[in-house]
PDB file of C-alpha atoms and ligand atoms in Angstrom:
ATOM      1  CA  MET A   1      80.417  43.585  88.781  1.00 86.00           C
ATOM      2  CA  ARG A   2      79.154  41.145  86.113  1.00 98.00           C
ATOM      3  CA  LYS A   3      75.167  41.066  86.160  1.00 98.00           C
ATOM      4  CA  PRO A   4      74.021  37.128  86.238  1.00 98.00           C
ATOM      5  CA  ILE A   5      71.932  35.985  83.615  1.00 98.00           C
ATOM      6  CA  ILE A   6      69.575  33.116  83.752  1.00 98.00           C
ATOM      7  CA  ALA A   7      68.522  31.806  80.299  1.00 99.00           C
ATOM      8  CA  GLY A   8      66.202  28.915  79.548  1.00 99.00           C
ATOM      9  CA  ASN A   9      66.862  26.941  76.437  1.00 98.00           C
ATOM     10  CA  TRP A  10      63.641  25.007  75.747  1.00 99.00           C
ATOM     11  CA  LYS A  11      65.005  23.061  72.767  1.00 98.00           C
ATOM     12  CA  MET A  12      62.442  21.312  70.878  1.00 98.00           C
ATOM     13  CA  ASN A  13      59.803  21.486  73.537  1.00 98.00           C
ATOM     14  CA  ASN A  14      56.411  23.241  73.965  1.00 98.00           C
ATOM     15  CA  THR A  15      53.946  24.516  71.210  1.00 98.00           C
ATOM     16  CA  ALA A  16      52.954  28.102  71.118  1.00 98.00           C
ATOM     17  CA  ALA A  17      49.720  27.249  73.408  1.00 98.00           C
ATOM     18  CA  SER A  18      51.723  25.380  76.144  1.00 98.00           C
ATOM     19  CA  GLY A  19      54.713  27.976  75.661  1.00 99.00           C
ATOM     20  CA  VAL A  20      52.018  31.029  76.197  1.00 99.00           C
ATOM     21  CA  ALA A  21      50.932  29.460  79.093  1.00 98.00           C
ATOM     22  CA  LEU A  22      54.187  28.763  80.783  1.00 99.00           C
ATOM     23  CA  ILE A  23      55.156  32.421  80.582  1.00 99.00           C
ATOM     24  CA  GLU A  24      52.084  33.497  81.902  1.00 98.00           C
ATOM     25  CA  GLU A  25      52.526  31.283  84.861  1.00 98.00           C
ATOM     26  CA  LEU A  26      56.367  32.223  84.944  1.00 98.00           C
ATOM     27  CA  LYS A  27      55.699  36.244  84.734  1.00 98.00           C
ATOM     28  CA  PRO A  28      54.524  36.904  88.408  1.00 98.00           C
ATOM     29  CA  LEU A  29      57.393  34.522  89.688  1.00 98.00           C
ATOM     30  CA  VAL A  30      60.304  36.264  88.320  1.00 98.00           C
ATOM     31  CA  ARG A  31      58.997  39.897  88.552  1.00 95.00           C
ATOM     32  CA  ASN A  32      61.486  41.200  91.174  1.00 92.00           C
ATOM     33  CA  VAL A  33      64.660  39.466  90.209  1.00 96.00           C
ATOM     34  CA  PHE A  34      68.115  41.117  90.084  1.00 94.00           C
ATOM     35  CA  CYS A  35      69.252  38.982  87.153  1.00 98.00           C
ATOM     36  CA  ASP A  36      68.683  38.598  83.451  1.00 98.00           C
ATOM     37  CA  VAL A  37      65.736  36.521  82.658  1.00 98.00           C
ATOM     38  CA  VAL A  38      65.707  34.853  78.887  1.00 99.00           C
ATOM     39  CA  VAL A  39      63.759  32.262  77.141  1.00 99.00           C
ATOM     40  CA  CYS A  40      65.015  30.748  73.988  1.00 99.00           C
ATOM     41  CA  VAL A  41      62.431  29.224  72.157  1.00 99.00           C
ATOM     42  CA  PRO A  42      61.919  27.439  69.138  1.00 98.00           C
ATOM     43  CA  ALA A  43      61.979  29.855  66.018  1.00 98.00           C
ATOM     44  CA  ILE A  44      57.895  28.952  65.514  1.00 98.00           C
ATOM     45  CA  LEU A  45      57.100  30.133  68.859  1.00 98.00           C
ATOM     46  CA  ILE A  46      58.729  33.377  68.756  1.00 98.00           C
ATOM     47  CA  PRO A  47      55.608  35.200  67.465  1.00 98.00           C
ATOM     48  CA  ALA A  48      53.328  34.287  70.330  1.00 99.00           C
ATOM     49  CA  ILE A  49      56.114  33.971  73.009  1.00 99.00           C
ATOM     50  CA  SER A  50      57.013  37.582  71.996  1.00 98.00           C
ATOM     51  CA  GLU A  51      53.496  38.585  72.529  1.00 98.00           C
ATOM     52  CA  ALA A  52      53.400  36.885  76.285  1.00 98.00           C
ATOM     53  CA  VAL A  53      56.639  38.581  77.380  1.00 98.00           C
ATOM     54  CA  LYS A  54      55.458  42.004  76.551  1.00 98.00           C
ATOM     55  CA  GLY A  55      55.363  44.194  79.715  1.00 97.00           C
ATOM     56  CA  SER A  56      57.370  41.736  81.473  1.00 98.00           C
ATOM     57  CA  ASN A  57      61.479  41.336  82.215  1.00 98.00           C
ATOM     58  CA  ILE A  58      61.396  38.230  80.581  1.00 98.00           C
ATOM     59  CA  LYS A  59      63.462  38.782  77.274  1.00 98.00           C
ATOM     60  CA  LEU A  60      63.458  36.645  74.228  1.00 99.00           C
ATOM     61  CA  GLY A  61      66.078  34.337  72.460  1.00 99.00           C
ATOM     62  CA  ALA A  62      66.220  32.061  69.747  1.00 99.00           C
ATOM     63  CA  GLN A  63      68.243  29.092  69.401  1.00 98.00           C
ATOM     64  CA  ASN A  64      69.781  29.540  66.089  1.00 98.00           C
ATOM     65  CA  MET A  65      70.588  32.033  63.229  1.00 98.00           C
ATOM     66  CA  HIS A  66      71.833  32.260  59.682  1.00 98.00           C
ATOM     67  CA  TRP A  67      74.651  34.557  58.996  1.00 98.00           C
ATOM     68  CA  ALA A  68      73.408  35.661  55.523  1.00 98.00           C
ATOM     69  CA  LYS A  69      70.946  38.432  55.275  1.00 98.00           C
ATOM     70  CA  LYS A  70      68.438  36.396  53.289  1.00 98.00           C
ATOM     71  CA  GLY A  71      68.605  33.909  50.091  1.00 98.00           C
ATOM     72  CA  ALA A  72      68.519  30.244  49.575  1.00 98.00           C
ATOM     73  CA  TYR A  73      69.209  28.477  52.672  1.00 98.00           C
ATOM     74  CA  THR A  74      66.159  26.298  53.293  1.00 98.00           C
ATOM     75  CA  GLY A  75      65.319  25.987  57.152  1.00 97.00           C
ATOM     76  CA  GLU A  76      67.221  28.617  58.075  1.00 98.00           C
ATOM     77  CA  ILE A  77      66.430  31.771  60.098  1.00 98.00           C
ATOM     78  CA  SER A  78      67.636  35.276  59.406  1.00 98.00           C
ATOM     79  CA  ALA A  79      68.453  38.156  61.624  1.00 98.00           C
ATOM     80  CA  ASP A  80      65.590  40.278  60.400  1.00 98.00           C
ATOM     81  CA  MET A  81      62.969  37.715  60.995  1.00 98.00           C
ATOM     82  CA  LEU A  82      64.149  37.516  64.778  1.00 98.00           C
ATOM     83  CA  LYS A  83      64.176  41.201  65.220  1.00 98.00           C
ATOM     84  CA  GLU A  84      60.782  41.712  63.756  1.00 98.00           C
ATOM     85  CA  TYR A  85      59.502  40.266  66.734  1.00 98.00           C
ATOM     86  CA  GLY A  86      62.012  41.572  69.558  1.00 98.00           C
ATOM     87  CA  VAL A  87      64.423  38.860  69.367  1.00 99.00           C
ATOM     88  CA  GLU A  88      67.440  40.193  71.722  1.00 98.00           C
ATOM     89  CA  TYR A  89      69.536  36.923  72.273  1.00 99.00           C
ATOM     90  CA  VAL A  90      70.707  34.024  69.852  1.00 99.00           C
ATOM     91  CA  ILE A  91      72.029  30.686  71.041  1.00 99.00           C
ATOM     92  CA  ILE A  92      75.040  29.659  69.109  1.00 98.00           C
ATOM     93  CA  GLY A  93      77.092  26.376  68.702  1.00 98.00           C
ATOM     94  CA  HIS A  94      74.898  24.500  71.084  1.00 98.00           C
ATOM     95  CA  SER A  95      76.392  20.802  71.712  1.00 97.00           C
ATOM     96  CA  GLU A  96      73.214  19.795  70.017  1.00 97.00           C
ATOM     97  CA  ARG A  97      73.734  21.605  67.118  1.00 98.00           C
ATOM     98  CA  ARG A  98      77.491  20.289  66.916  1.00 97.00           C
ATOM     99  CA  THR A  99      76.849  16.824  67.088  1.00 96.00           C
ATOM    100  CA  TYR A 100      73.812  16.205  65.198  1.00 97.00           C
ATOM    101  CA  PHE A 101      73.442  19.152  62.660  1.00 97.00           C
ATOM    102  CA  GLY A 102      77.215  19.847  61.439  1.00 97.00           C
ATOM    103  CA  GLU A 103      77.533  23.049  63.316  1.00 98.00           C
ATOM    104  CA  THR A 104      81.486  23.688  63.214  1.00 98.00           C
ATOM    105  CA  ASP A 105      83.723  26.292  65.208  1.00 98.00           C
ATOM    106  CA  GLU A 106      84.021  28.345  61.529  1.00 98.00           C
ATOM    107  CA  THR A 107      79.814  28.362  61.196  1.00 98.00           C
ATOM    108  CA  VAL A 108      79.782  29.405  64.987  1.00 98.00           C
ATOM    109  CA  ASN A 109      82.136  32.152  64.199  1.00 98.00           C
ATOM    110  CA  LYS A 110      80.032  33.310  61.151  1.00 98.00           C
ATOM    111  CA  ARG A 111      76.860  33.323  63.202  1.00 98.00           C
ATOM    112  CA  THR A 112      78.222  35.067  66.315  1.00 98.00           C
ATOM    113  CA  LEU A 113      79.491  38.016  64.039  1.00 98.00           C
ATOM    114  CA  ALA A 114      76.255  38.110  62.134  1.00 98.00           C
ATOM    115  CA  VAL A 115      74.309  38.474  65.553  1.00 98.00           C
ATOM    116  CA  LEU A 116      76.695  41.216  67.054  1.00 98.00           C
ATOM    117  CA  ALA A 117      76.592  43.029  63.619  1.00 98.00           C
ATOM    118  CA  GLU A 118      72.507  42.809  63.983  1.00 98.00           C
ATOM    119  CA  GLY A 119      72.793  44.348  67.409  1.00 98.00           C
ATOM    120  CA  MET A 120      71.733  41.275  69.202  1.00 98.00           C
ATOM    121  CA  THR A 121      73.541  39.275  71.902  1.00 98.00           C
ATOM    122  CA  PRO A 122      75.138  35.837  71.157  1.00 99.00           C
ATOM    123  CA  ILE A 123      75.018  33.025  73.662  1.00 99.00           C
ATOM    124  CA  VAL A 124      78.185  30.763  72.314  1.00 99.00           C
ATOM    125  CA  CYS A 125      78.124  27.771  73.811  1.00 98.00           C
ATOM    126  CA  VAL A 126      81.447  25.778  74.313  1.00 98.00           C
ATOM    127  CA  GLY A 127      82.361  22.379  76.240  1.00 98.00           C
ATOM    128  CA  GLU A 128      84.088  19.019  76.121  1.00 97.00           C
ATOM    129  CA  THR A 129      82.430  15.636  75.401  1.00 95.00           C
ATOM    130  CA  LEU A 130      82.755  12.942  78.003  1.00 93.00           C
ATOM    131  CA  GLU A 131      85.647  10.989  76.032  1.00 94.00           C
ATOM    132  CA  GLN A 132      87.425  14.822  75.783  1.00 96.00           C
ATOM    133  CA  ARG A 133      87.182  15.169  79.449  1.00 94.00           C
ATOM    134  CA  ILE A 134      88.483  11.481  80.332  1.00 93.00           C
ATOM    135  CA  ASN A 135      91.439  12.176  77.786  1.00 96.00           C
ATOM    136  CA  GLY A 136      92.520  14.974  79.471  1.00 96.00           C
ATOM    137  CA  GLU A 137      91.455  17.385  76.576  1.00 98.00           C
ATOM    138  CA  THR A 138      88.960  19.733  78.323  1.00 97.00           C
ATOM    139  CA  GLU A 139      91.232  22.743  78.160  1.00 98.00           C
ATOM    140  CA  ALA A 140      92.508  22.114  74.552  1.00 98.00           C
ATOM    141  CA  VAL A 141      89.080  21.706  73.332  1.00 98.00           C
ATOM    142  CA  LEU A 142      87.893  24.878  75.025  1.00 98.00           C
ATOM    143  CA  SER A 143      91.034  26.804  73.594  1.00 98.00           C
ATOM    144  CA  ARG A 144      89.975  25.923  70.286  1.00 98.00           C
ATOM    145  CA  GLN A 145      86.042  26.415  70.152  1.00 98.00           C
ATOM    146  CA  LEU A 146      87.117  29.997  71.867  1.00 98.00           C
ATOM    147  CA  SER A 147      89.825  30.764  69.387  1.00 98.00           C
ATOM    148  CA  LEU A 148      88.175  30.011  66.424  1.00 98.00           C
ATOM    149  CA  GLY A 149      84.631  30.730  67.478  1.00 98.00           C
ATOM    150  CA  LEU A 150      85.339  34.469  68.574  1.00 98.00           C
ATOM    151  CA  ALA A 151      87.948  35.213  65.731  1.00 98.00           C
ATOM    152  CA  GLY A 152      87.681  38.589  64.616  1.00 98.00           C
ATOM    153  CA  ILE A 153      85.206  39.780  67.251  1.00 98.00           C
ATOM    154  CA  ASP A 154      85.277  43.526  68.063  1.00 95.00           C
ATOM    155  CA  ARG A 155      82.754  43.458  70.889  1.00 96.00           C
ATOM    156  CA  ILE A 156      83.686  40.738  72.972  1.00 98.00           C
ATOM    157  CA  LYS A 157      82.002  42.469  75.885  1.00 98.00           C
ATOM    158  CA  LYS A 158      78.673  42.019  74.586  1.00 98.00           C
ATOM    159  CA  VAL A 159      78.943  38.103  74.168  1.00 98.00           C
ATOM    160  CA  ILE A 160      77.826  35.670  76.634  1.00 98.00           C
ATOM    161  CA  ILE A 161      79.481  32.208  76.864  1.00 98.00           C
ATOM    162  CA  ALA A 162      77.932  29.260  77.769  1.00 98.00           C
ATOM    163  CA  TYR A 163      80.027  26.516  79.280  1.00 98.00           C
ATOM    164  CA  GLU A 164      77.898  23.459  78.634  1.00 98.00           C
ATOM    165  CA  PRO A 165      80.127  20.078  79.089  1.00 97.00           C
ATOM    166  CA  ALA A 166      78.286  17.705  76.730  1.00 94.00           C
ATOM    167  CA  TRP A 167      78.440  15.082  79.394  1.00 94.00           C
ATOM    168  CA  ALA A 168      76.210  17.015  81.779  1.00 95.00           C
ATOM    169  CA  ILE A 169      73.601  17.901  79.581  1.00 92.00           C
ATOM    170  CA  GLY A 170      70.244  16.307  79.869  1.00 89.00           C
ATOM    171  CA  THR A 171      71.583  13.442  81.838  1.00 90.00           C
ATOM    172  CA  GLY A 172      71.317  14.570  85.551  1.00 87.00           C
ATOM    173  CA  LYS A 173      75.210  14.608  85.745  1.00 87.00           C
ATOM    174  CA  THR A 174      76.076  18.117  86.834  1.00 88.00           C
ATOM    175  CA  ALA A 175      79.695  19.218  86.837  1.00 91.00           C
ATOM    176  CA  THR A 176      80.737  19.643  90.577  1.00 96.00           C
ATOM    177  CA  ASP A 177      80.777  23.648  91.532  1.00 97.00           C
ATOM    178  CA  SER A 178      84.232  23.465  91.310  1.00 97.00           C
ATOM    179  CA  GLN A 179      84.676  21.404  88.036  1.00 96.00           C
ATOM    180  CA  ALA A 180      82.497  24.088  86.524  1.00 97.00           C
ATOM    181  CA  ASN A 181      84.037  27.239  88.412  1.00 98.00           C
ATOM    182  CA  GLN A 182      87.550  25.777  87.284  1.00 98.00           C
ATOM    183  CA  ALA A 183      86.620  25.194  83.437  1.00 98.00           C
ATOM    184  CA  ILE A 184      84.983  28.720  83.382  1.00 98.00           C
ATOM    185  CA  GLY A 185      88.082  30.270  85.235  1.00 98.00           C
ATOM    186  CA  PHE A 186      89.999  28.759  82.393  1.00 98.00           C
ATOM    187  CA  ILE A 187      87.706  30.006  79.649  1.00 98.00           C
ATOM    188  CA  ARG A 188      88.044  33.755  81.195  1.00 98.00           C
ATOM    189  CA  LYS A 189      91.801  33.327  81.129  1.00 98.00           C
ATOM    190  CA  LYS A 190      91.323  32.216  77.294  1.00 98.00           C
ATOM    191  CA  ILE A 191      89.437  35.324  76.537  1.00 98.00           C
ATOM    192  CA  ALA A 192      91.972  37.810  78.236  1.00 98.00           C
ATOM    193  CA  GLU A 193      94.759  36.161  76.139  1.00 98.00           C
ATOM    194  CA  LEU A 194      92.356  36.640  72.847  1.00 98.00           C
ATOM    195  CA  PHE A 195      91.212  39.940  73.934  1.00 98.00           C
ATOM    196  CA  SER A 196      92.514  41.540  77.238  1.00 98.00           C
ATOM    197  CA  PRO A 197      92.444  40.831  80.981  1.00 98.00           C
ATOM    198  CA  GLU A 198      90.114  43.951  81.448  1.00 98.00           C
ATOM    199  CA  LEU A 199      87.418  42.992  78.806  1.00 98.00           C
ATOM    200  CA  ALA A 200      87.756  39.131  80.031  1.00 98.00           C
ATOM    201  CA  GLU A 201      86.562  40.511  83.390  1.00 98.00           C
ATOM    202  CA  MET A 202      83.407  41.874  81.778  1.00 98.00           C
ATOM    203  CA  VAL A 203      82.194  38.902  79.914  1.00 98.00           C
ATOM    204  CA  ARG A 204      79.722  36.981  81.336  1.00 98.00           C
ATOM    205  CA  ILE A 205      79.863  32.966  81.395  1.00 98.00           C
ATOM    206  CA  GLN A 206      77.103  30.985  82.262  1.00 98.00           C
ATOM    207  CA  TYR A 207      77.474  27.251  83.272  1.00 98.00           C
ATOM    208  CA  GLY A 208      74.889  24.416  81.330  1.00 97.00           C
ATOM    209  CA  GLY A 209      74.560  20.819  81.928  1.00 97.00           C
ATOM    210  CA  SER A 210      71.609  19.665  84.217  1.00 96.00           C
ATOM    211  CA  MET A 211      71.175  22.662  86.313  1.00 97.00           C
ATOM    212  CA  ASN A 212      68.334  22.859  88.461  1.00 97.00           C
ATOM    213  CA  SER A 213      66.295  24.487  91.794  1.00 97.00           C
ATOM    214  CA  LYS A 214      68.507  22.394  93.884  1.00 97.00           C
ATOM    215  CA  ASN A 215      72.224  23.027  92.784  1.00 97.00           C
ATOM    216  CA  CYS A 216      71.700  26.456  91.528  1.00 98.00           C
ATOM    217  CA  LYS A 217      72.759  28.051  94.603  1.00 98.00           C
ATOM    218  CA  GLY A 218      75.934  26.252  94.735  1.00 98.00           C
ATOM    219  CA  LEU A 219      77.040  26.954  91.256  1.00 98.00           C
ATOM    220  CA  MET A 220      75.913  30.321  91.086  1.00 98.00           C
ATOM    221  CA  ALA A 221      78.224  31.098  94.508  1.00 98.00           C
ATOM    222  CA  GLN A 222      81.256  30.303  92.353  1.00 98.00           C
ATOM    223  CA  SER A 223      83.572  33.381  91.699  1.00 98.00           C
ATOM    224  CA  GLN A 224      83.722  32.819  87.916  1.00 98.00           C
ATOM    225  CA  ILE A 225      80.008  31.800  87.293  1.00 98.00           C
ATOM    226  CA  ASP A 226      77.852  34.418  85.881  1.00 98.00           C
ATOM    227  CA  GLY A 227      74.473  32.683  84.992  1.00 98.00           C
ATOM    228  CA  GLY A 228      72.960  29.441  83.638  1.00 98.00           C
ATOM    229  CA  LEU A 229      71.640  28.166  80.556  1.00 98.00           C
ATOM    230  CA  ILE A 230      68.979  25.342  81.358  1.00 98.00           C
ATOM    231  CA  GLY A 231      67.468  22.970  79.475  1.00 98.00           C
ATOM    232  CA  GLY A 232      65.044  20.654  81.181  1.00 98.00           C
ATOM    233  CA  ALA A 233      64.347  23.001  84.196  1.00 98.00           C
ATOM    234  CA  SER A 234      63.154  25.718  82.173  1.00 98.00           C
ATOM    235  CA  LEU A 235      60.354  23.725  81.075  1.00 98.00           C
ATOM    236  CA  LYS A 236      58.347  24.072  84.320  1.00 98.00           C
ATOM    237  CA  ALA A 237      57.637  27.740  85.520  1.00 98.00           C
ATOM    238  CA  ALA A 238      58.068  26.723  89.119  1.00 98.00           C
ATOM    239  CA  ASP A 239      61.738  25.244  88.821  1.00 98.00           C
ATOM    240  CA  PHE A 240      62.700  27.938  86.564  1.00 98.00           C
ATOM    241  CA  ALA A 241      61.708  30.393  89.061  1.00 98.00           C
ATOM    242  CA  LYS A 242      63.563  28.952  91.682  1.00 98.00           C
ATOM    243  CA  ILE A 243      66.989  29.096  89.579  1.00 98.00           C
ATOM    244  CA  VAL A 244      66.167  32.746  88.789  1.00 98.00           C
ATOM    245  CA  ASN A 245      65.534  33.500  92.156  1.00 98.00           C
ATOM    246  CA  PHE A 246      68.937  31.770  93.349  1.00 97.00           C
ATOM    247  CA  ASP A 247      69.948  34.611  95.267  1.00 94.00           C
ATOM    248  CA  LYS A 248      66.852  34.366  98.025  1.00 91.00           C
TER     249      LYS A 248
HETATM  250  P1  13P B 301      69.944  20.403  80.671  1.00 84.49           P
HETATM  251  O1  13P B 301      69.621  21.605  81.755  1.00 84.49           O
HETATM  252  O2  13P B 301      68.621  19.698  80.096  1.00 84.49           O
HETATM  253  O3  13P B 301      70.787  19.347  81.105  1.00 84.49           O
HETATM  254  O4  13P B 301      70.387  20.887  79.124  1.00 84.49           O
HETATM  255  C1  13P B 301      71.426  21.932  79.243  1.00 84.49           C
HETATM  256  C2  13P B 301      71.510  22.667  77.910  1.00 84.49           C
HETATM  257  O5  13P B 301      72.005  21.941  77.160  1.00 84.49           O
HETATM  258  C3  13P B 301      71.006  24.046  77.864  1.00 84.49           C
HETATM  259  O6  13P B 301      71.445  24.644  76.845  1.00 84.49           O
END
């Protein structure tokens, strides 16, 4: 039995003030839930949100991390910087980073290995573009992203995968329940091939892409889907809380 995990990805939204207000509103709404609850916030908000979530069941996540311990990497953030504030999860390889900031399968792999080595949990994002889906390349793209991105990992059980088809992100176009379940089933099959069938059954795989308070029940009812990575709908406490309470 895989424990569901619902994570908010705030992307480049909120300030410390509005973020803390959002967490305060969220706390009572998500108190008694069965799933893991995570908020992945912009780096500069981490100190404030770290304070705000103290004593609650909301866990803190970052949106990126560099693989080096420290050094001349202007604009990057290290594991020690995140751990100092109790960050437990790090999103790696989001499609927006792949598209706009030159993230590759190789850098995804380096970051993922570093997050694991530092004792945190990577949320590794994979997914195809609209063009790739139309051309029937979805499985080939997912295979490549997984085999390169997860190369050399010895703790696959700890890794969370987020299947985020780029065409469904921020577009209001959600993958249908069965499209999402099918792609995630394929990802699990690929993990079985790369690691083992037993380990593949333990890995939690989220869906992300216009998931909201209305479509979350259908998606979460699918056999292969273990959670959600939520963008837009994580910016409103009531909406995010409804997703976290999907089983009620
Ligand atoms: P939206 O929920 O806004 O489509 O974003 C999904 C996403 O990219 C989460 O990482």
